[in-house]
PDB file of C-alpha atoms and ligand atoms in Angstrom:
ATOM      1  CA  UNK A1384      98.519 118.045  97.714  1.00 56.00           C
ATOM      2  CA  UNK A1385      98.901 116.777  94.382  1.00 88.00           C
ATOM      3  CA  UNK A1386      97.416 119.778  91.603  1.00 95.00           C
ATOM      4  CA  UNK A1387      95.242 116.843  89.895  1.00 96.00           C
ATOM      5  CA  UNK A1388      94.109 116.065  93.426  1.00 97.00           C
ATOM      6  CA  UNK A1389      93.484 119.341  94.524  1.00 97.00           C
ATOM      7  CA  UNK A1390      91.568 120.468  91.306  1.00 97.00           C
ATOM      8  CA  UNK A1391      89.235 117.161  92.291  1.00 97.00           C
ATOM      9  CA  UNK A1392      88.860 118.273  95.860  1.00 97.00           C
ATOM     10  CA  UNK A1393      88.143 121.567  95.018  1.00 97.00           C
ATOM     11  CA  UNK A1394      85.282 120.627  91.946  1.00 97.00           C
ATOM     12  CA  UNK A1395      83.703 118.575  94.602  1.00 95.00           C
ATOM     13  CA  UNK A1396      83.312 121.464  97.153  1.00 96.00           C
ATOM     14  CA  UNK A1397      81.893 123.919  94.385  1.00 96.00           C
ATOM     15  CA  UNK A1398      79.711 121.602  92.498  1.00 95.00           C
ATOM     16  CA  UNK A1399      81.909 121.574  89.157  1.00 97.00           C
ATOM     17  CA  UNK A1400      80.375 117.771  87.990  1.00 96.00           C
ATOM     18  CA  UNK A1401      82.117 118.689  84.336  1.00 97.00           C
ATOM     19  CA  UNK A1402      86.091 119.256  85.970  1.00 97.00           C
ATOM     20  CA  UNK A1403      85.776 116.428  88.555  1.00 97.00           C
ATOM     21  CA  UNK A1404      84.968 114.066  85.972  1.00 97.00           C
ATOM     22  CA  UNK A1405      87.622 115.659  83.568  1.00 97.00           C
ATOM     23  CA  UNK A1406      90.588 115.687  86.469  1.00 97.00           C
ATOM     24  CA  UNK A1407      89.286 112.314  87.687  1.00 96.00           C
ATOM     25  CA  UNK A1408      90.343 110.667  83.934  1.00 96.00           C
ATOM     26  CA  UNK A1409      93.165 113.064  84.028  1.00 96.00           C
ATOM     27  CA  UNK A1410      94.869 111.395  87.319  1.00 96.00           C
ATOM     28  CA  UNK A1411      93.954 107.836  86.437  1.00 95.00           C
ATOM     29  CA  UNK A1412      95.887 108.353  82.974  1.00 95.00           C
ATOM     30  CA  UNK A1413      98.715 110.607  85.013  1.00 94.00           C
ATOM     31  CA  UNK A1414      99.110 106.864  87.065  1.00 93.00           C
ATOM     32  CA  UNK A1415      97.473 107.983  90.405  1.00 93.00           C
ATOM     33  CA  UNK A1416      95.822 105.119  91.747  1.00 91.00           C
ATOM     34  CA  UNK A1417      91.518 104.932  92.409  1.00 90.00           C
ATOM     35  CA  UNK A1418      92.449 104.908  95.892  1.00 87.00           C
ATOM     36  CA  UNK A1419      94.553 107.735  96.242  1.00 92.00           C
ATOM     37  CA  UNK A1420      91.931 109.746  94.193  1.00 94.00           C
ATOM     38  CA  UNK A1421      89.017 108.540  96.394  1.00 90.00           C
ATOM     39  CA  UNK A1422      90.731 108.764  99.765  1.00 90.00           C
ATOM     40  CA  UNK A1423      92.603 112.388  99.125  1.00 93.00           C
ATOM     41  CA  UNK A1424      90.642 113.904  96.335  1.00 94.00           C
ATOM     42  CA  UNK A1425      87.023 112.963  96.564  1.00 93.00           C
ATOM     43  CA  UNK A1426      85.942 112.088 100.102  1.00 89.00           C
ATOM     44  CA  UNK A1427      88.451 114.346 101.606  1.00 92.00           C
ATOM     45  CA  UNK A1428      86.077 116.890  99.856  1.00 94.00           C
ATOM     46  CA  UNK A1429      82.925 115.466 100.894  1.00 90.00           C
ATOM     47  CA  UNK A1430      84.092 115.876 104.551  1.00 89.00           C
ATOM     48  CA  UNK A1431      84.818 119.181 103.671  1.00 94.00           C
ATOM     49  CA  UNK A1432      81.488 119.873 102.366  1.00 92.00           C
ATOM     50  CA  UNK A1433      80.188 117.929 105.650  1.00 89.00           C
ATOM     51  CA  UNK A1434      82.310 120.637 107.606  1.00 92.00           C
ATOM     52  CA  UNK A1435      80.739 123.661 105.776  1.00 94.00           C
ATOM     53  CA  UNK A1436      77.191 122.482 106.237  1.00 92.00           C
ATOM     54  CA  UNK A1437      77.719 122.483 110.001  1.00 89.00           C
ATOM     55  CA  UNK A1438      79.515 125.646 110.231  1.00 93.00           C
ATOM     56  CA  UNK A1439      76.856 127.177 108.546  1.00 93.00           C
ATOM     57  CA  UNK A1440      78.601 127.981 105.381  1.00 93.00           C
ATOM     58  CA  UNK A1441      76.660 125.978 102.929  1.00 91.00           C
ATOM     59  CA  UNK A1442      73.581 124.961 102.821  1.00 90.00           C
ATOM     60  CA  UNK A1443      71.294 121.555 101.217  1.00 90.00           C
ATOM     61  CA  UNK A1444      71.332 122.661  97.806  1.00 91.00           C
ATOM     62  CA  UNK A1445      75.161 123.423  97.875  1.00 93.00           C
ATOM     63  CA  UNK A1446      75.982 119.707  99.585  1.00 90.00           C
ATOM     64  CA  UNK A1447      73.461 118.185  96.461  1.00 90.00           C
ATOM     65  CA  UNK A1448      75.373 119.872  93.908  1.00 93.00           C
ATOM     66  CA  UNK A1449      78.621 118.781  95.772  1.00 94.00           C
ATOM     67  CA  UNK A1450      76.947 115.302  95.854  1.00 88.00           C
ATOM     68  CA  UNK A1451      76.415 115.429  92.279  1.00 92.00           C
ATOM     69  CA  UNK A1452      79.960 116.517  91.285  1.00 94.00           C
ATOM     70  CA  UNK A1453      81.089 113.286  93.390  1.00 92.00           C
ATOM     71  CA  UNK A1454      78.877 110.800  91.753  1.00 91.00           C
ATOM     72  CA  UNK A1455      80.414 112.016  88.463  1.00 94.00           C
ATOM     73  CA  UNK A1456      83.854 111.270  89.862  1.00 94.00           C
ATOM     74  CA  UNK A1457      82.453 107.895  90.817  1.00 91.00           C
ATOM     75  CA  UNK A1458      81.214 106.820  87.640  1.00 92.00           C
ATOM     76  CA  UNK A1459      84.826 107.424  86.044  1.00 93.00           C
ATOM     77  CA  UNK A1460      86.768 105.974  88.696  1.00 91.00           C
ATOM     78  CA  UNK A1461      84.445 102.778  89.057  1.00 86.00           C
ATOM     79  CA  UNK A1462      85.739 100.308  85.875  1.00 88.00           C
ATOM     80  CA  UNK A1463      89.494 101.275  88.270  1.00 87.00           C
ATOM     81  CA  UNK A1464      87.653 100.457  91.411  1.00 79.00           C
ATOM     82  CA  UNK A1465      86.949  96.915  90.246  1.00 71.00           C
ATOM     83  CA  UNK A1466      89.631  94.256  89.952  1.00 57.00           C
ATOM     84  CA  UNK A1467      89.375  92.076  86.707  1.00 50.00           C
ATOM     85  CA  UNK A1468      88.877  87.870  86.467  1.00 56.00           C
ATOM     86  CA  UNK A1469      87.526  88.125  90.198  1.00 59.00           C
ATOM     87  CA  UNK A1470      85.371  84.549  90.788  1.00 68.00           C
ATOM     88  CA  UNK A1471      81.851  85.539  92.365  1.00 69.00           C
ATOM     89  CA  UNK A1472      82.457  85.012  96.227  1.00 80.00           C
ATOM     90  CA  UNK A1473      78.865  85.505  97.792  1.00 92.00           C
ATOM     91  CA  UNK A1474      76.075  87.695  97.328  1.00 96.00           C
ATOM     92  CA  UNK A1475      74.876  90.693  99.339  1.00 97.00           C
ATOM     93  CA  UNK A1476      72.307  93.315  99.181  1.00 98.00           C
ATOM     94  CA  UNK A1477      72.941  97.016 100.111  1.00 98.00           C
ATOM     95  CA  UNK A1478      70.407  99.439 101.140  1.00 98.00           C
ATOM     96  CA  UNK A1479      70.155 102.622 102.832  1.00 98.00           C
ATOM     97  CA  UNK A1480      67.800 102.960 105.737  1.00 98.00           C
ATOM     98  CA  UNK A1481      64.114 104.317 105.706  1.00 98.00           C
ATOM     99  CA  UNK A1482      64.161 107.577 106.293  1.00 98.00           C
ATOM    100  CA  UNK A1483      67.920 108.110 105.036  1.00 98.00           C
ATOM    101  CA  UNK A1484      68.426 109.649 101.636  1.00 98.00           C
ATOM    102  CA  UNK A1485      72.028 110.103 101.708  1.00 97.00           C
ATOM    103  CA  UNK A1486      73.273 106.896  99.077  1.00 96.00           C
ATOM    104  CA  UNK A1487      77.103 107.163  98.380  1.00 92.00           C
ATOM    105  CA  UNK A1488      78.485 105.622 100.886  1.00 94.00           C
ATOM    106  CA  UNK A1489      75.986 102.770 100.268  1.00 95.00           C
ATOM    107  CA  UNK A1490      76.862 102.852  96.373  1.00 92.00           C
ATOM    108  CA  UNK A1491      80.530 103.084  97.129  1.00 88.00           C
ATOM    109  CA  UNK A1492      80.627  99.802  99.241  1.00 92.00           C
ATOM    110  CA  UNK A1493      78.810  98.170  96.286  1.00 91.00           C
ATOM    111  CA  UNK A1494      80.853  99.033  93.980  1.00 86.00           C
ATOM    112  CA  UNK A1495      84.067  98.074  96.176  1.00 84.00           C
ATOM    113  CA  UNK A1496      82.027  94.804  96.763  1.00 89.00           C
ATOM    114  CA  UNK A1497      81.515  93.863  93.017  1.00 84.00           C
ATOM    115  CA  UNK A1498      84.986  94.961  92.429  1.00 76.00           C
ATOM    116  CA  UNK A1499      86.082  91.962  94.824  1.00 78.00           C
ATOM    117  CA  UNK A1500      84.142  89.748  93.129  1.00 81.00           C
ATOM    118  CA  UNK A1501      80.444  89.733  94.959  1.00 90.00           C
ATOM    119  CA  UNK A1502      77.406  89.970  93.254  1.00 91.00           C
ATOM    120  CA  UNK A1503      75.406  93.277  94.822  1.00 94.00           C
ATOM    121  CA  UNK A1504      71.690  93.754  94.777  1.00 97.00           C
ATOM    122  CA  UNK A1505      71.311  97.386  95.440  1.00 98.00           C
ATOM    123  CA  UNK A1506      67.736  98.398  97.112  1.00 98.00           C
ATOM    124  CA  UNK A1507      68.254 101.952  96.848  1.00 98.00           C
ATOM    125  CA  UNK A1508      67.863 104.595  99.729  1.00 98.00           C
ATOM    126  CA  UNK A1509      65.172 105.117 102.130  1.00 98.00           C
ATOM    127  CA  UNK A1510      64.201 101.116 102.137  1.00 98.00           C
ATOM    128  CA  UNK A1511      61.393  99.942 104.737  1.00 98.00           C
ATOM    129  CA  UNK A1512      62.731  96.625 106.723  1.00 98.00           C
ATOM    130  CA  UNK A1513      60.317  94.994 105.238  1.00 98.00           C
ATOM    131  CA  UNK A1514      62.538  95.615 102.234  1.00 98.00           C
ATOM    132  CA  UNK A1515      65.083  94.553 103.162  1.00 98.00           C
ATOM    133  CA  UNK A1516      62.960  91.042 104.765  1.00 98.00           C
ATOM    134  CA  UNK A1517      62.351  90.135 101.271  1.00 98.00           C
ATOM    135  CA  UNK A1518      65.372  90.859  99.609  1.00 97.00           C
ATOM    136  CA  UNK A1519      66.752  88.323 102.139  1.00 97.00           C
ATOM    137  CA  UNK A1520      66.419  84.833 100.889  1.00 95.00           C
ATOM    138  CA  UNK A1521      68.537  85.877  97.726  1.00 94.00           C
ATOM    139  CA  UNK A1522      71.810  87.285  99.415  1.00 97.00           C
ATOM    140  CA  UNK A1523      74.404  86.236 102.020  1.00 96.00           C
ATOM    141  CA  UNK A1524      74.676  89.247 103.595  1.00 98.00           C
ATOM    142  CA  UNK A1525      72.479  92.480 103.924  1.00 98.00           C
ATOM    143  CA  UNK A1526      74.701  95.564 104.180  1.00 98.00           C
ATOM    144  CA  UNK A1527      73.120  98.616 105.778  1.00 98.00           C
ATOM    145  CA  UNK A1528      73.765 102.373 105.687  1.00 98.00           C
ATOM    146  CA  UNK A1529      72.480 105.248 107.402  1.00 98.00           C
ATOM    147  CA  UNK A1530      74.294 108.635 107.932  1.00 98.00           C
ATOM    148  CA  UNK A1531      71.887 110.490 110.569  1.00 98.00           C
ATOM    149  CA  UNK A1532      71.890 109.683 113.935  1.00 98.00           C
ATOM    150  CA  UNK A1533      67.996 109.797 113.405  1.00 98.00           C
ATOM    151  CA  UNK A1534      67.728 106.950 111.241  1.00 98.00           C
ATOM    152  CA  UNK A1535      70.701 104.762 113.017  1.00 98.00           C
ATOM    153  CA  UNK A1536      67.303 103.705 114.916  1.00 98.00           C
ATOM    154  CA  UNK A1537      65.634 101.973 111.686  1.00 98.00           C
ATOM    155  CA  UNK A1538      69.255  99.656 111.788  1.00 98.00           C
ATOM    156  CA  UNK A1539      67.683  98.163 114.721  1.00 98.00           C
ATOM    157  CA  UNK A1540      64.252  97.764 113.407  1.00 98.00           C
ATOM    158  CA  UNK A1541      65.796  95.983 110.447  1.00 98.00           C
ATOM    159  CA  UNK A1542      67.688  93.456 111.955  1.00 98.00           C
ATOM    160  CA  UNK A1543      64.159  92.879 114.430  1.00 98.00           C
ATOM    161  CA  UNK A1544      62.134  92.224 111.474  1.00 98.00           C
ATOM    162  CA  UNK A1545      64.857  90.001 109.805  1.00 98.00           C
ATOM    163  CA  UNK A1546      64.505  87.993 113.378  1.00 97.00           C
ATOM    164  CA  UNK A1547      61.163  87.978 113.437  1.00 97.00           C
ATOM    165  CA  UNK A1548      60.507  86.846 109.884  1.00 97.00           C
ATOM    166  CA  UNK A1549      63.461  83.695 110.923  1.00 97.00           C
ATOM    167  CA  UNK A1550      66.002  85.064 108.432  1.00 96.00           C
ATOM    168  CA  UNK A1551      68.841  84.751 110.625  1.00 91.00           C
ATOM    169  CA  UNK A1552      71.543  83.793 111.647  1.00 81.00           C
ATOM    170  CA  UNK A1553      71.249  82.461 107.811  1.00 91.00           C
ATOM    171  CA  UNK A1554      72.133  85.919 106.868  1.00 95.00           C
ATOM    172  CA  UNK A1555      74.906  87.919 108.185  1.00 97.00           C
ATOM    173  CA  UNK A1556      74.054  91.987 108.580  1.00 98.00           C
ATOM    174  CA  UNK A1557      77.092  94.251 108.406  1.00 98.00           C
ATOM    175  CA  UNK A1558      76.347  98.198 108.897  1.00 98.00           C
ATOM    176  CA  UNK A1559      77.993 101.209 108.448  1.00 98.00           C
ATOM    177  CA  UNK A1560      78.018 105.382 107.472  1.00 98.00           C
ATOM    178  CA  UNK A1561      79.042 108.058 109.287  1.00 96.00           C
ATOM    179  CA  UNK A1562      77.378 108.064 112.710  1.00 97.00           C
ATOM    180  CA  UNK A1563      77.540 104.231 113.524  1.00 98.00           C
ATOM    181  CA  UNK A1564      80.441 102.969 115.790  1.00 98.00           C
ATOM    182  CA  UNK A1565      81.409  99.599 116.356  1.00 98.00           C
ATOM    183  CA  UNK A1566      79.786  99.846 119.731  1.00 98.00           C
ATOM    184  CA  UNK A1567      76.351 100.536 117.970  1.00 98.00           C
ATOM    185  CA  UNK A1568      76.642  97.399 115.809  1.00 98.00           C
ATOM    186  CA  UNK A1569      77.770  95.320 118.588  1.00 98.00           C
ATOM    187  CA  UNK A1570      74.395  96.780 120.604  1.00 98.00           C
ATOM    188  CA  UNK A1571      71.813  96.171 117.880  1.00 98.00           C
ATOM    189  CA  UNK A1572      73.009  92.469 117.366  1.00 97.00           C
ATOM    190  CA  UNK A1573      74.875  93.383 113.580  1.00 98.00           C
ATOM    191  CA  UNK A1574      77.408  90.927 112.859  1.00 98.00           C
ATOM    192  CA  UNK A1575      79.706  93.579 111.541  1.00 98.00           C
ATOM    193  CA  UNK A1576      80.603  97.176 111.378  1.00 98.00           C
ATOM    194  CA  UNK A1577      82.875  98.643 109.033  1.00 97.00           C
ATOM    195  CA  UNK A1578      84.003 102.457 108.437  1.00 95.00           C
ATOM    196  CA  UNK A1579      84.949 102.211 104.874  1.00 91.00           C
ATOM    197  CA  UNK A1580      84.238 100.200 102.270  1.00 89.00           C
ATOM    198  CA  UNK A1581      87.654  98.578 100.930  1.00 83.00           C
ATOM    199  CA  UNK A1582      86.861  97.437 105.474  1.00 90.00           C
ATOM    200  CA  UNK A1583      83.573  96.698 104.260  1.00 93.00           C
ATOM    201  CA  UNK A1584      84.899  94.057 101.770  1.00 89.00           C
ATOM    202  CA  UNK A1585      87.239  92.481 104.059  1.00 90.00           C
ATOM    203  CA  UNK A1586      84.369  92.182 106.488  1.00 96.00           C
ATOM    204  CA  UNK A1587      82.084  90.506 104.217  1.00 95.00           C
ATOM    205  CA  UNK A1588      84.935  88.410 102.949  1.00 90.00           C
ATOM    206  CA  UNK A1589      85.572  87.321 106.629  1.00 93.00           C
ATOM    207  CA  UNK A1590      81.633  86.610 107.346  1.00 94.00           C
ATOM    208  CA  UNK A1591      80.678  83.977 103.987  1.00 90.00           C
ATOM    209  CA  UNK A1592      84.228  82.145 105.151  1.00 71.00           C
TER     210      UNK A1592
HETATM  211  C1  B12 B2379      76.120 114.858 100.559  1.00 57.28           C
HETATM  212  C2  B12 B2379      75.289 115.002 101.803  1.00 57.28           C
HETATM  213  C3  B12 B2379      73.910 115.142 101.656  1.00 57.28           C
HETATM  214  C4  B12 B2379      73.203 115.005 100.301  1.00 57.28           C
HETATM  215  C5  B12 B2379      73.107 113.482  99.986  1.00 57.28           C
HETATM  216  C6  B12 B2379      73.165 113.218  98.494  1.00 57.28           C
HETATM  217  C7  B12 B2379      73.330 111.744  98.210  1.00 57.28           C
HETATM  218  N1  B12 B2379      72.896 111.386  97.030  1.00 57.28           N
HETATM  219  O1  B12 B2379      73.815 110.946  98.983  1.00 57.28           O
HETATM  220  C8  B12 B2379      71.807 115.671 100.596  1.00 57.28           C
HETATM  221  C9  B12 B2379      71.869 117.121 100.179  1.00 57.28           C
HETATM  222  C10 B12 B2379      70.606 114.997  99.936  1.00 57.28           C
HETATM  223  C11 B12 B2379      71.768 115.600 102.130  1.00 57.28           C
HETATM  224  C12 B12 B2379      70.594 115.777 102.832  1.00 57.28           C
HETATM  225  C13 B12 B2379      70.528 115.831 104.220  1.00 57.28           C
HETATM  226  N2  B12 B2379      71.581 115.807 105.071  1.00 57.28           N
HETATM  227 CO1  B12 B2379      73.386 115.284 104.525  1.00 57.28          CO
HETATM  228  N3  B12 B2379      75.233 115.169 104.198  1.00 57.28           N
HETATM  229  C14 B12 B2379      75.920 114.992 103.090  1.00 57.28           C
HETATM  230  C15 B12 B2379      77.438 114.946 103.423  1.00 57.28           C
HETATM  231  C16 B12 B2379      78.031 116.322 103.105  1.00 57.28           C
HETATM  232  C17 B12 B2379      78.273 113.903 102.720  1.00 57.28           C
HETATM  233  C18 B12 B2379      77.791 112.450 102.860  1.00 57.28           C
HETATM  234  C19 B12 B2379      78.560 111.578 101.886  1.00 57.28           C
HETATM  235  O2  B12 B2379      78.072 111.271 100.816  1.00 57.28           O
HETATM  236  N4  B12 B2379      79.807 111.253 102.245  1.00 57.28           N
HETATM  237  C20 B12 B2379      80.707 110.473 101.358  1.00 57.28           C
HETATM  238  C21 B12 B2379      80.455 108.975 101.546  1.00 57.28           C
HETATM  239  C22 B12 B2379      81.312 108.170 100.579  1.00 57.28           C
HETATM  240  O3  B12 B2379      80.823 108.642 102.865  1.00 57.28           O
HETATM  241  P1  B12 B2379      79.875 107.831 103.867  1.00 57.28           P
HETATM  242  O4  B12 B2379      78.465 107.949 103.443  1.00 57.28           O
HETATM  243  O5  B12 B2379      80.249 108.107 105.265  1.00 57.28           O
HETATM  244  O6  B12 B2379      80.258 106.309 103.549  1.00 57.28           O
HETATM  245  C23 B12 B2379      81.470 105.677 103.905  1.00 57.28           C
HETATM  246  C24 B12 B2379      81.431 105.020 105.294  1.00 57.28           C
HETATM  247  O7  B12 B2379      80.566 105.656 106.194  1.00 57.28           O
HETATM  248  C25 B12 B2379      81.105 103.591 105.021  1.00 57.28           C
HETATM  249  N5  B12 B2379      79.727 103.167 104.856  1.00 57.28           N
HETATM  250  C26 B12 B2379      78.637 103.849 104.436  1.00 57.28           C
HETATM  251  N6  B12 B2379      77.564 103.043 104.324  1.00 57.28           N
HETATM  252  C27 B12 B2379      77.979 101.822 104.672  1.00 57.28           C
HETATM  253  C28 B12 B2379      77.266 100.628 104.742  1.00 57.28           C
HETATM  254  C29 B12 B2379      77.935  99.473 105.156  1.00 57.28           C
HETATM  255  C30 B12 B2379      77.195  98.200 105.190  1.00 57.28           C
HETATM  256  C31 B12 B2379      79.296  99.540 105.560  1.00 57.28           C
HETATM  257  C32 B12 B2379      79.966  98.338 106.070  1.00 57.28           C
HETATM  258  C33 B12 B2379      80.005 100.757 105.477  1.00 57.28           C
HETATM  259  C34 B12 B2379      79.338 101.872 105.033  1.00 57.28           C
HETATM  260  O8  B12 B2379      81.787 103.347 103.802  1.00 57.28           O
HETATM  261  C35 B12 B2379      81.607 104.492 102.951  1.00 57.28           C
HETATM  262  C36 B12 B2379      82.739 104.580 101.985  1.00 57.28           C
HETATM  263  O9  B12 B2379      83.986 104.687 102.593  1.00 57.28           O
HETATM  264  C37 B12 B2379      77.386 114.637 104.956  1.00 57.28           C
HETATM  265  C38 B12 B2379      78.621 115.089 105.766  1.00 57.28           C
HETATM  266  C39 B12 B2379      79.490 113.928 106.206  1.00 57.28           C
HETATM  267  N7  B12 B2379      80.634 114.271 106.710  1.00 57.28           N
HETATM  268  O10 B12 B2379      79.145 112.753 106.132  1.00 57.28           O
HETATM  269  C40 B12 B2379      76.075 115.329 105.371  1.00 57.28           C
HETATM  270  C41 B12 B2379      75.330 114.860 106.621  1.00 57.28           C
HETATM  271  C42 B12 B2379      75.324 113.355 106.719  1.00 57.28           C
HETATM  272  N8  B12 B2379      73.955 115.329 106.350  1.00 57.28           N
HETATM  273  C43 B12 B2379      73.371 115.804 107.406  1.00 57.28           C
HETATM  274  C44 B12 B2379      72.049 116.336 107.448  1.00 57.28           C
HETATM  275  C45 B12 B2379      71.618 116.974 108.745  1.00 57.28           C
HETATM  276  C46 B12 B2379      71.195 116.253 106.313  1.00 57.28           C
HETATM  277  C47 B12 B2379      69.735 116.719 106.239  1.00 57.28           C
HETATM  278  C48 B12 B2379      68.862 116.364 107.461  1.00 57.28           C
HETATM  279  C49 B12 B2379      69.771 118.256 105.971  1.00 57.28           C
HETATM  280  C50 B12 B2379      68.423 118.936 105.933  1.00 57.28           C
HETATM  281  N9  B12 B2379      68.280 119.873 106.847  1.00 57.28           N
HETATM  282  O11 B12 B2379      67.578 118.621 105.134  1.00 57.28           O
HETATM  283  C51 B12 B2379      69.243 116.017 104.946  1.00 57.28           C
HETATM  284  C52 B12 B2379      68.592 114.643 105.243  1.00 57.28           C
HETATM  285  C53 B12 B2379      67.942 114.018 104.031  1.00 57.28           C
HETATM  286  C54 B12 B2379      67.553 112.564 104.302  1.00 57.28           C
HETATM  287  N10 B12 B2379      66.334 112.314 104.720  1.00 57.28           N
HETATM  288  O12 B12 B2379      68.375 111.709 104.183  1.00 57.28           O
HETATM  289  C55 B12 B2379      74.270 115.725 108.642  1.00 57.28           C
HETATM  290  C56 B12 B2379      73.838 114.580 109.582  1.00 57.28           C
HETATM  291  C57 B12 B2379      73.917 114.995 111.037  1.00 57.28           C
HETATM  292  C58 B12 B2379      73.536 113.868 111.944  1.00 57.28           C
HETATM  293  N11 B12 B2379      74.373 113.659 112.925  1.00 57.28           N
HETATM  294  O13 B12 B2379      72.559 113.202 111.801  1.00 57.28           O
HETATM  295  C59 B12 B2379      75.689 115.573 107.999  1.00 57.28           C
HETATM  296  C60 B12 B2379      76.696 114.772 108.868  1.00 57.28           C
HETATM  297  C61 B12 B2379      76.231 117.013 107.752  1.00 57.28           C
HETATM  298  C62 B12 B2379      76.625 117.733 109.032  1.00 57.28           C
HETATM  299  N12 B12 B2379      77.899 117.768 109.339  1.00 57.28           N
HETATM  300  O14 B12 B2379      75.784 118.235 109.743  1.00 57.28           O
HETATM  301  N13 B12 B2379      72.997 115.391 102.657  1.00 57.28           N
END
């Protein structure tokens, strides 16, 4: 691996917010593109992280510091993230789940959406269906994350109340995060699943068409 990428990776893992934002600006001037840095530098690391935390080798503190270190990556590599004279192309609001805490996958399909031109309404983490009900009448589609197989259950509840209160099949729902599978979407009635987010743009793209 590339020494820039590896110093990223590696920053990430130990928590080191101040070098992964300082190698992040280093390998966007060296001409490494966002995506190489976010696909082999930064979530690379966060799956590393994931790996530790199972194995017993880290612990929550250690992944929020991790988390942390990220999210200062993020903020540098976001202006490169987004394309430039992109027309608005529909609307959509992202939330994560009740329950769910976990927000950078959520905040990395944003920003991948406003990048291609979308205006996002982000609810935040941990938001109620009921949330996500009214948030509905202002979007085209309501993009939801959720990373533990104990709140993939509130995915179903969301799309319910967004029946029940007669907000579909105006809106289109697209979910995604670590646990869900295509299979899960198809199950709960979601119009789309997608396991990243430059997939979660195409999606959306492909549901306002
Ligand atoms: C960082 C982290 C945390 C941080 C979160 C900080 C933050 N601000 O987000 C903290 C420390 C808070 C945390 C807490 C917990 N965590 Co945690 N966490 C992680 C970790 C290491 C990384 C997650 C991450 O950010 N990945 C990077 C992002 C960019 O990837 P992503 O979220 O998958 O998103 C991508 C796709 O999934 C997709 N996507 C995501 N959302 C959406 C939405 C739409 C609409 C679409 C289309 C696509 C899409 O696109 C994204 C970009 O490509 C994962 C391990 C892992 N491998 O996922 C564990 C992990 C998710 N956590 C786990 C656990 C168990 C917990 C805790 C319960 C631990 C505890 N005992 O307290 C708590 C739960 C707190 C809560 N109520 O939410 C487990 C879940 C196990 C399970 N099967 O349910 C994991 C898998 C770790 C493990 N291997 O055991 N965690």
């Amino acid at each position: 691996m590339d020494e820039i990428l590896q110093k990223i990776f590696q920053g990430i893992v130990e928590g080191q917010q101040n070098v992964v934002a300082e190698s992040v600006g280093i390998a966007l001037h060296a001409g490494l593109s966002a995506r190489t840095i976010l696909d082999e530098g930064m979530l690379a690391a966060m799956a590393e992280v994931g790996r530790h935390f199972e194995e017993g080798e880290c612990y929550v503190p250690e992944m929020l510091v991790s988390a942390r270190a990220m999210k200062a990556g993020l903020a540098k590599l976001q202006p490169s993230l987004k394309q430039t004279d992109v027309k608005v192309v529909g609307r959509v609001a992202v939330g994560t789940v009740k329950g769910d805490l976990h927000d950078m996958g959520k905040n990395l399909v944003g920003m991948m959406l406003e990048g291609a031109g979308f205006t996002v309404k982000d609810l935040g983490v941990d938001v109620t269906p009921e949330a996500f009900v009214a948030a509905a009448d202002e979007v085209d589609v309501i993009g939801l994350s959720a990373l533990l197989t104990t709140t993939m259950g509130q995915m179903k509840n969301t799309l319910e109340a967004l029946d029940a209160a007669g907000k579909r099949p105006k809106i289109k729902v697209i979910i995604g995060g670590a646990p869900v599978t295509e299979d899960f979407a198809r199950s709960i009635g979601a119009d789309g699943y997608a396991p990243d987010a430059s997939r979660a743009v195409a999606l959306a793209k492909s549901l306002i068409n």
